[in-house]
């Protein structure tokens, strides 16, 4: 049943009639996720403009038993930001209008920001003040800071600055029962009780709707340099990256890895060539940054590892640097065009990655001969993104199950930085014992007693009594 006209009128009274979207053609963009794999139907899309409107919308939906799916930039890769199915008794709550950036100089080393602000918008504003955020993602033009906090996003610089959780020093959030929790004072130290922001960060919209955040900032690095290197094994890539991370002058801040077959496939699709000759089983992309030019230290460390290096390209600031980064940053988009792929984002002990990829490719070959396992990721975080092409829908669950079980057997986690969402909630039991899932349910009950926030996301359905 579509939403009741009286309720739609009351919602329009809160957010304004232009910000209650019921037209199916406009709604459609909010009902399908970035990958195109997850779609549902919402009774309406609501676009509140601030905290008060958000709290009033949540309270009204609570009174009417309407589920709410918080959505930021809709770049999530596990289906958590769109409705689960064709259920009209769910609305999408888009935070994109809650976009503002506080004075970066008001509290040293911090900035207050509206949850619907995109990362790129924040980066531009901080850049003008000589600062930047410790987290960076290729989806920066659309991903919002609220969505990044809700997924505890990682990205390219976790090895030096941590995930989104490490950047958050305060939140403003509307809980499922309409309560507002605001911890935006910007105190560097506060041990007065439970860390509610720590719980909301990474909760994927199931505990509250974030309307504002206070984030740590870091000094903008003045000089950058990148290198892309062809190597024979992932172990060699780790050895080189660790060599750079130990060198104080190099200032390593990103170490990305891409499987050789993945570079070849995506370069062909983009009509471009890899940055050096020859076929290599793995490619390592490293970025160093600091106030002095990191290129000489970088070249010296790479020289020390010459025996492991099959081909390489180095670049300081400029077009060549962006072209090298494009080999890594365009992967998600290009593989999406070739697919959609089945996407699995896993983390593993560094020493287990090589055997895991070999075992995963062999298992895939047995299940779906001819399917392609493309692999890239954040090397020193042990975080690999598996993108499997050529899997028919009816084999999808078997493929996911096999690869996720291999992950757990190798001592890893089935969710590294994209979250659990709708994609992996039925696999949560592989990494979380029943007692922990029960504690999750109790936390959910405390924040969202009527279960209206993001139904069908993160938590598995309870077992039948
Ligand atoms: C090209 C590309 C590259 C990417 N690279 C990375 C990467 O390197 N690292 C990484 O971690 N991720 C990456 N991602 C995934 C994605 O960009 C991140 O998960 C990002 O944090 C999602 O932000 P969003 O605003 O788009 O959130 P959405 O997709 O809109 O939502 C994601 C989840 O957060 C919840 N949510 C959104 N806003 C709020 C809010 N205000 N309050 C409460 N809950 C909310 C939603 O309900 C949903 O569960 C990439 C995606 C793409 C398309």
XYZ file of C-alpha atoms and ligand atoms in Angstrom:
518
model
C 0.000 0.000 0.000
C 1.379 3.448 -0.887
C 1.776 5.823 2.036
C -1.363 7.409 3.398
C -2.073 10.882 1.914
C -2.571 12.378 5.397
C 0.857 11.147 6.515
C 2.480 12.474 3.331
C 0.836 15.841 4.052
C 2.210 15.854 7.601
C 5.694 14.965 6.300
C 5.440 17.789 3.756
C 4.519 20.090 6.644
C 7.872 19.224 8.252
C 10.314 19.220 5.329
C 8.376 21.266 2.747
C 6.361 19.807 -0.151
C 9.323 19.864 -2.573
C 11.273 17.582 -0.304
C 8.738 14.754 -0.139
C 9.378 12.857 -3.368
C 6.714 10.394 -4.448
C 7.138 10.591 -8.239
C 8.374 7.065 -9.175
C 10.733 8.422 -11.859
C 12.559 10.680 -9.371
C 12.333 8.159 -6.534
C 13.975 5.498 -8.707
C 17.471 6.969 -8.298
C 17.178 6.619 -4.519
C 15.776 3.082 -4.697
C 18.680 1.370 -6.457
C 22.202 1.205 -5.092
C 25.453 2.197 -6.829
C 26.202 -1.377 -7.916
C 22.754 -1.879 -9.453
C 22.459 -5.164 -7.536
C 20.221 -3.977 -4.712
C 16.888 -2.298 -5.252
C 13.613 -1.883 -3.418
C 10.687 0.485 -3.298
C 10.100 3.376 -0.922
C 6.763 5.003 -0.119
C 8.549 8.350 -0.459
C 11.956 9.958 -0.354
C 12.241 12.596 2.367
C 14.884 15.292 2.282
C 15.045 17.072 5.665
C 17.201 20.190 5.784
C 18.424 20.113 9.375
C 18.433 18.378 12.754
C 14.973 19.598 13.824
C 13.338 18.410 10.598
C 15.149 15.067 10.799
C 14.021 14.512 14.405
C 10.416 15.415 13.524
C 10.440 13.035 10.516
C 11.835 10.164 12.616
C 9.238 10.776 15.339
C 6.334 10.879 12.870
C 7.521 7.692 11.142
C 7.894 6.031 14.543
C 4.300 6.912 15.446
C 3.091 5.381 12.168
C 5.398 2.333 12.228
C 7.134 3.405 9.005
C 10.699 2.178 8.436
C 13.410 4.688 7.505
C 16.451 3.997 5.346
C 19.062 6.732 5.876
C 20.876 7.559 2.642
C 23.804 9.888 1.962
C 25.579 9.797 -1.389
C 24.312 6.269 -2.205
C 27.828 5.060 -3.032
C 27.721 2.198 -0.509
C 28.654 -1.200 -1.939
C 26.636 -3.568 0.297
C 23.077 -2.400 -0.412
C 22.612 -0.740 3.023
C 21.392 2.626 1.725
C 18.372 1.444 -0.276
C 15.124 -0.268 0.784
C 15.279 -4.046 1.115
C 12.381 -4.981 -1.118
C 9.125 -3.765 -2.627
C 7.898 -2.477 0.729
C 5.977 0.777 0.593
C 5.979 1.099 4.389
C 9.594 2.248 4.219
C 10.839 5.712 3.292
C 14.305 6.790 2.226
C 15.639 9.628 4.359
C 18.183 11.460 2.228
C 20.614 13.643 4.174
C 22.021 15.453 1.125
C 20.417 18.783 2.084
C 22.112 18.761 5.501
C 25.257 20.126 3.946
C 27.335 22.762 5.699
C 30.928 23.152 6.824
C 31.904 24.965 10.026
C 34.909 27.230 10.415
C 37.995 24.947 10.196
C 39.842 27.294 12.538
C 37.188 27.410 15.309
C 38.684 24.428 17.199
C 42.306 23.648 16.235
C 42.634 20.365 14.357
C 38.877 19.800 14.064
C 35.962 20.771 11.867
C 32.194 20.516 12.399
C 30.310 19.426 9.309
C 26.752 18.583 8.245
C 26.267 14.858 7.642
C 25.145 15.342 4.027
C 28.324 17.171 2.991
C 30.316 15.230 0.417
C 33.924 14.336 1.062
C 35.013 16.383 -1.986
C 33.154 19.461 -0.678
C 34.885 19.065 2.680
C 38.282 18.472 1.042
C 37.949 21.697 -0.963
C 37.006 23.753 2.108
C 39.764 22.241 4.261
C 42.319 22.634 1.464
C 41.717 26.398 1.484
C 42.636 26.346 5.201
C 45.783 24.237 4.605
C 44.199 21.112 6.102
C 42.719 17.810 4.982
C 40.812 14.821 6.338
C 42.795 11.693 7.195
C 40.374 9.515 5.173
C 40.176 9.625 1.383
C 38.048 7.512 -1.000
C 37.668 7.315 -4.769
C 33.912 7.961 -4.286
C 34.720 11.388 -2.785
C 32.504 13.370 -5.200
C 29.311 11.702 -3.931
C 30.065 9.933 -0.621
C 28.898 12.011 2.362
C 30.650 12.292 5.696
C 27.504 10.887 7.370
C 27.587 7.814 5.132
C 31.322 7.477 5.667
C 30.861 7.517 9.439
C 27.869 5.158 9.232
C 29.973 2.606 7.321
C 33.207 3.357 9.220
C 34.763 3.911 5.793
C 38.438 3.215 5.278
C 40.038 4.047 1.958
C 43.577 4.708 0.911
C 45.137 6.163 4.044
C 44.011 3.899 6.876
C 47.591 2.690 7.365
C 48.624 6.223 8.366
C 45.455 7.847 9.783
C 42.994 5.059 10.655
C 39.405 4.534 9.512
C 36.571 7.039 9.820
C 36.071 6.055 13.473
C 39.523 7.468 14.261
C 38.546 10.852 12.740
C 35.236 11.305 14.594
C 35.483 13.427 17.744
C 31.771 14.152 18.047
C 28.364 13.350 16.575
C 24.845 14.713 16.433
C 22.362 11.906 15.840
C 18.637 11.248 15.950
C 17.933 7.832 17.475
C 15.084 5.547 16.398
C 12.880 6.715 19.285
C 13.264 10.362 18.211
C 15.794 11.249 20.934
C 18.632 13.555 19.933
C 22.159 12.814 21.126
C 24.523 15.726 20.553
C 28.190 15.436 21.471
C 29.640 18.226 19.377
C 31.668 20.089 22.004
C 34.999 19.191 20.444
C 36.660 18.122 23.684
C 39.894 16.250 23.100
C 39.310 14.275 26.277
C 36.009 13.032 27.675
C 35.760 9.851 29.698
C 32.320 10.571 31.146
C 30.671 7.266 30.354
C 29.895 5.110 27.344
C 31.215 6.126 23.941
C 27.917 6.458 22.061
C 29.580 7.892 18.953
C 31.848 4.857 18.806
C 28.713 2.689 18.615
C 26.881 4.789 16.038
C 29.954 4.946 13.788
C 29.851 1.748 11.739
C 26.196 1.013 12.596
C 25.088 1.490 8.947
C 22.022 3.566 9.743
C 20.539 0.964 12.102
C 20.960 2.920 15.367
C 20.423 6.559 14.396
C 20.416 9.169 11.661
C 23.591 11.240 11.818
C 22.953 14.919 11.139
C 26.366 16.390 12.012
C 29.882 15.295 12.872
C 32.972 16.782 14.363
C 36.038 15.446 12.580
C 39.780 15.600 13.163
C 41.782 17.334 10.473
C 45.433 16.939 9.558
C 47.898 19.336 7.983
C 47.718 19.311 4.187
C 50.757 17.497 2.796
C 52.635 19.909 0.538
C 54.524 17.393 -1.606
C 53.367 14.042 -2.945
C 54.883 11.345 -5.101
C 53.547 8.025 -6.373
C 55.035 4.884 -7.817
C 53.430 1.903 -9.487
C 55.466 -1.273 -9.476
C 55.017 -4.653 -11.173
C 55.911 -7.629 -8.956
C 55.617 -11.405 -9.123
C 53.908 -12.058 -5.782
C 51.778 -10.235 -3.254
C 54.461 -11.085 -0.669
C 56.971 -9.048 -2.705
C 54.494 -6.137 -2.750
C 54.211 -6.340 1.050
C 58.006 -6.411 1.446
C 58.466 -3.286 -0.682
C 55.613 -1.436 1.025
C 56.975 -2.303 4.469
C 60.419 -1.117 3.356
C 58.903 2.255 2.427
C 56.883 2.446 5.644
C 60.038 1.955 7.724
C 61.903 4.758 5.960
C 61.325 8.012 7.868
C 62.119 10.251 4.899
C 59.754 8.484 2.487
C 56.506 9.217 4.416
C 54.452 6.329 3.017
C 50.755 7.032 3.333
C 49.088 4.686 0.824
C 49.968 1.192 -0.390
C 47.464 -0.272 -2.815
C 47.634 -3.577 -4.636
C 45.980 -4.774 -7.853
C 46.115 -8.248 -9.402
C 47.807 -8.344 -12.813
C 44.774 -9.785 -14.633
C 42.644 -6.987 -13.148
C 44.931 -4.244 -14.477
C 44.993 -5.893 -17.909
C 41.184 -6.258 -18.046
C 40.439 -2.715 -16.829
C 43.136 -1.072 -18.972
C 41.623 -2.805 -22.023
C 38.141 -1.578 -21.035
C 39.451 1.979 -20.555
C 41.444 1.904 -23.805
C 44.655 2.674 -21.969
C 47.941 0.826 -21.343
C 49.521 -0.141 -18.008
C 52.256 2.359 -17.073
C 55.121 -0.046 -17.919
C 55.892 -3.012 -20.171
C 55.517 -6.667 -19.342
C 53.012 -8.889 -17.556
C 53.165 -8.962 -13.782
C 51.033 -11.034 -11.427
C 50.588 -8.074 -9.057
C 50.953 -4.310 -9.183
C 51.773 -2.192 -6.137
C 50.815 1.482 -6.038
C 52.417 3.548 -3.292
C 51.998 7.197 -2.392
C 54.427 9.091 -0.175
C 53.744 12.585 1.149
C 55.269 15.221 3.381
C 56.523 18.779 3.501
C 59.690 17.876 1.580
C 59.783 16.142 -1.806
C 59.436 12.402 -1.003
C 60.607 11.302 -4.478
C 64.362 10.873 -3.668
C 63.716 8.740 -0.560
C 61.142 6.734 -2.451
C 63.533 6.076 -5.360
C 66.263 5.040 -2.895
C 64.034 2.493 -1.112
C 62.780 1.098 -4.416
C 66.425 0.790 -5.529
C 67.098 -1.306 -2.398
C 64.351 -3.683 -3.553
C 65.333 -3.735 -7.235
C 65.525 -7.540 -7.250
C 61.768 -7.750 -6.566
C 60.697 -5.153 -9.117
C 59.677 -6.177 -12.643
C 58.635 -2.740 -13.918
C 57.950 0.634 -12.377
C 56.731 4.183 -12.989
C 57.389 7.073 -10.593
C 55.802 10.520 -10.593
C 55.798 13.679 -8.504
C 52.852 16.135 -8.409
C 51.125 16.685 -11.750
C 49.260 14.916 -14.519
C 51.369 11.782 -14.421
C 50.565 11.332 -10.726
C 46.812 11.458 -11.459
C 47.246 9.058 -14.374
C 49.006 6.522 -12.157
C 46.323 6.869 -9.470
C 43.611 6.411 -12.148
C 44.794 2.802 -12.640
C 43.631 2.152 -9.072
C 40.861 4.678 -8.537
C 38.887 3.813 -11.682
C 38.794 0.057 -10.950
C 35.465 0.022 -9.078
C 33.720 1.997 -11.792
C 35.216 0.055 -14.725
C 34.490 -3.343 -13.154
C 30.921 -2.167 -12.471
C 30.537 -1.486 -16.202
C 31.861 -4.968 -17.020
C 29.520 -6.588 -14.466
C 27.897 -5.919 -12.144
C 30.415 -8.043 -10.254
C 29.738 -9.882 -7.021
C 31.677 -7.744 -4.573
C 33.268 -9.066 -1.416
C 35.358 -6.818 0.796
C 37.468 -8.883 3.192
C 40.390 -8.377 5.539
C 43.129 -10.935 6.153
C 46.405 -11.313 8.012
C 49.127 -9.981 5.651
C 50.884 -13.347 5.506
C 47.688 -15.144 4.451
C 46.764 -13.002 1.441
C 48.715 -14.829 -1.284
C 47.438 -18.309 -0.414
C 43.927 -16.914 0.060
C 43.803 -15.464 -3.466
C 45.122 -18.711 -4.977
C 42.626 -20.797 -2.967
C 39.774 -18.418 -3.816
C 40.504 -18.494 -7.545
C 40.659 -22.309 -7.486
C 37.383 -22.580 -5.546
C 35.717 -20.177 -7.969
C 36.994 -22.179 -10.959
C 35.389 -25.314 -9.526
C 32.048 -23.593 -8.839
C 31.719 -21.481 -12.002
C 34.291 -22.402 -14.657
C 35.235 -19.285 -16.629
C 34.267 -16.761 -13.917
C 36.903 -14.062 -13.337
C 38.109 -13.094 -9.864
C 39.426 -9.546 -9.958
C 41.312 -8.421 -6.873
C 42.541 -5.096 -5.586
C 42.778 -3.457 -2.200
C 44.531 -1.632 0.564
C 47.639 -3.774 0.959
C 49.038 -2.994 4.395
C 45.530 -3.094 5.920
C 45.271 -6.681 4.631
C 42.079 -5.498 2.892
C 41.244 -7.129 -0.435
C 38.238 -6.298 -2.621
C 37.146 -9.332 -4.604
C 35.106 -8.509 -7.706
C 33.816 -11.649 -9.355
C 32.578 -11.386 -12.937
C 30.587 -13.963 -14.859
C 28.636 -15.570 -11.994
C 25.017 -16.431 -12.864
C 22.518 -15.267 -10.210
C 21.670 -18.801 -9.147
C 25.344 -19.509 -8.303
C 25.907 -16.217 -6.455
C 25.205 -17.453 -2.962
C 27.448 -20.508 -3.374
C 30.296 -18.279 -4.639
C 29.895 -15.752 -1.798
C 29.710 -18.563 0.763
C 32.824 -20.321 -0.541
C 34.929 -17.138 -0.641
C 33.732 -15.885 2.734
C 34.368 -19.262 4.397
C 37.880 -19.276 2.950
C 38.338 -15.773 4.396
C 37.340 -16.912 7.869
C 39.467 -20.072 7.616
C 42.449 -17.817 6.797
C 41.852 -15.827 10.000
C 40.130 -12.870 8.316
C 36.885 -10.893 8.489
C 34.001 -10.900 5.987
C 33.552 -7.114 6.290
C 36.617 -4.861 6.147
C 35.433 -1.348 5.278
C 32.213 -1.496 3.263
C 30.087 -2.869 6.093
C 27.620 -5.750 6.130
C 24.533 -4.039 4.714
C 22.017 -6.301 3.039
C 24.690 -8.150 1.059
C 26.346 -10.050 3.876
C 23.961 -10.091 6.829
C 23.191 -13.793 6.333
C 26.952 -14.461 6.672
C 27.465 -12.450 9.872
C 27.425 -15.668 11.924
C 30.709 -16.679 10.259
C 32.560 -13.991 12.237
C 30.238 -13.155 15.138
C 29.208 -15.861 17.630
C 25.506 -16.068 18.703
C 26.210 -14.283 22.004
C 27.695 -11.277 20.187
C 24.803 -11.104 17.736
C 22.468 -11.158 20.733
C 24.364 -8.198 22.259
C 24.021 -6.405 18.888
C 20.239 -6.945 19.072
C 20.113 -5.494 22.590
C 22.084 -2.423 21.517
C 19.690 -2.017 18.572
C 16.729 -2.324 20.983
C 18.168 0.434 23.202
C 18.732 2.874 20.334
C 15.765 1.960 18.158
C 13.159 0.162 20.316
C 10.591 -0.176 17.536
C 13.098 -1.301 14.912
C 12.220 1.406 12.374
C 15.796 2.282 11.366
C 17.121 0.527 8.276
C 15.146 -2.710 8.595
C 16.854 -5.657 6.876
C 20.346 -4.146 7.132
C 23.330 -5.547 9.072
C 21.487 -7.822 11.558
C 20.382 -11.263 10.323
C 16.697 -12.137 10.694
C 16.069 -13.735 14.106
C 15.776 -17.519 13.995
C 12.136 -18.721 14.076
C 11.007 -19.488 17.683
C 34.174 4.191 -6.746
C 33.986 3.830 -5.294
C 35.088 3.736 -4.469
C 34.931 3.435 -3.118
N 36.044 3.345 -2.332
C 35.908 3.071 -1.025
C 37.061 2.954 -0.189
O 38.193 3.065 -0.622
N 36.856 2.698 1.132
C 35.605 2.554 1.660
O 35.485 2.353 2.873
N 34.504 2.628 0.886
C 34.622 2.874 -0.428
N 33.505 2.933 -1.223
C 32.171 2.687 -0.637
C 31.402 3.961 -0.221
O 31.830 5.089 -0.929
C 31.525 4.200 1.269
O 30.878 3.135 1.944
C 30.912 5.510 1.768
O 31.242 5.620 3.121
C 29.397 5.584 1.631
O 28.970 6.933 1.839
P 27.559 7.411 1.268
O 27.307 8.796 1.725
O 27.492 7.192 -0.192
O 26.579 6.430 2.028
P 25.318 5.642 1.457
O 25.721 4.709 0.377
O 24.238 6.569 1.149
O 24.931 4.774 2.751
C 25.806 3.795 3.247
C 25.265 3.289 4.604
O 25.313 4.338 5.557
C 24.009 4.656 6.043
N 23.944 6.116 6.139
C 24.212 7.029 5.174
N 24.115 8.273 5.671
C 23.779 8.151 6.977
C 23.528 9.077 8.023
N 23.618 10.398 7.844
N 23.194 8.594 9.243
C 23.102 7.262 9.458
N 23.324 6.348 8.509
C 23.664 6.783 7.279
C 23.043 4.049 5.028
O 21.807 3.712 5.628
C 23.825 2.838 4.561
O 23.656 1.764 5.452
C 33.628 3.209 -2.587
C 32.511 3.297 -3.423
C 32.681 3.598 -4.760
C 31.447 3.715 -5.613
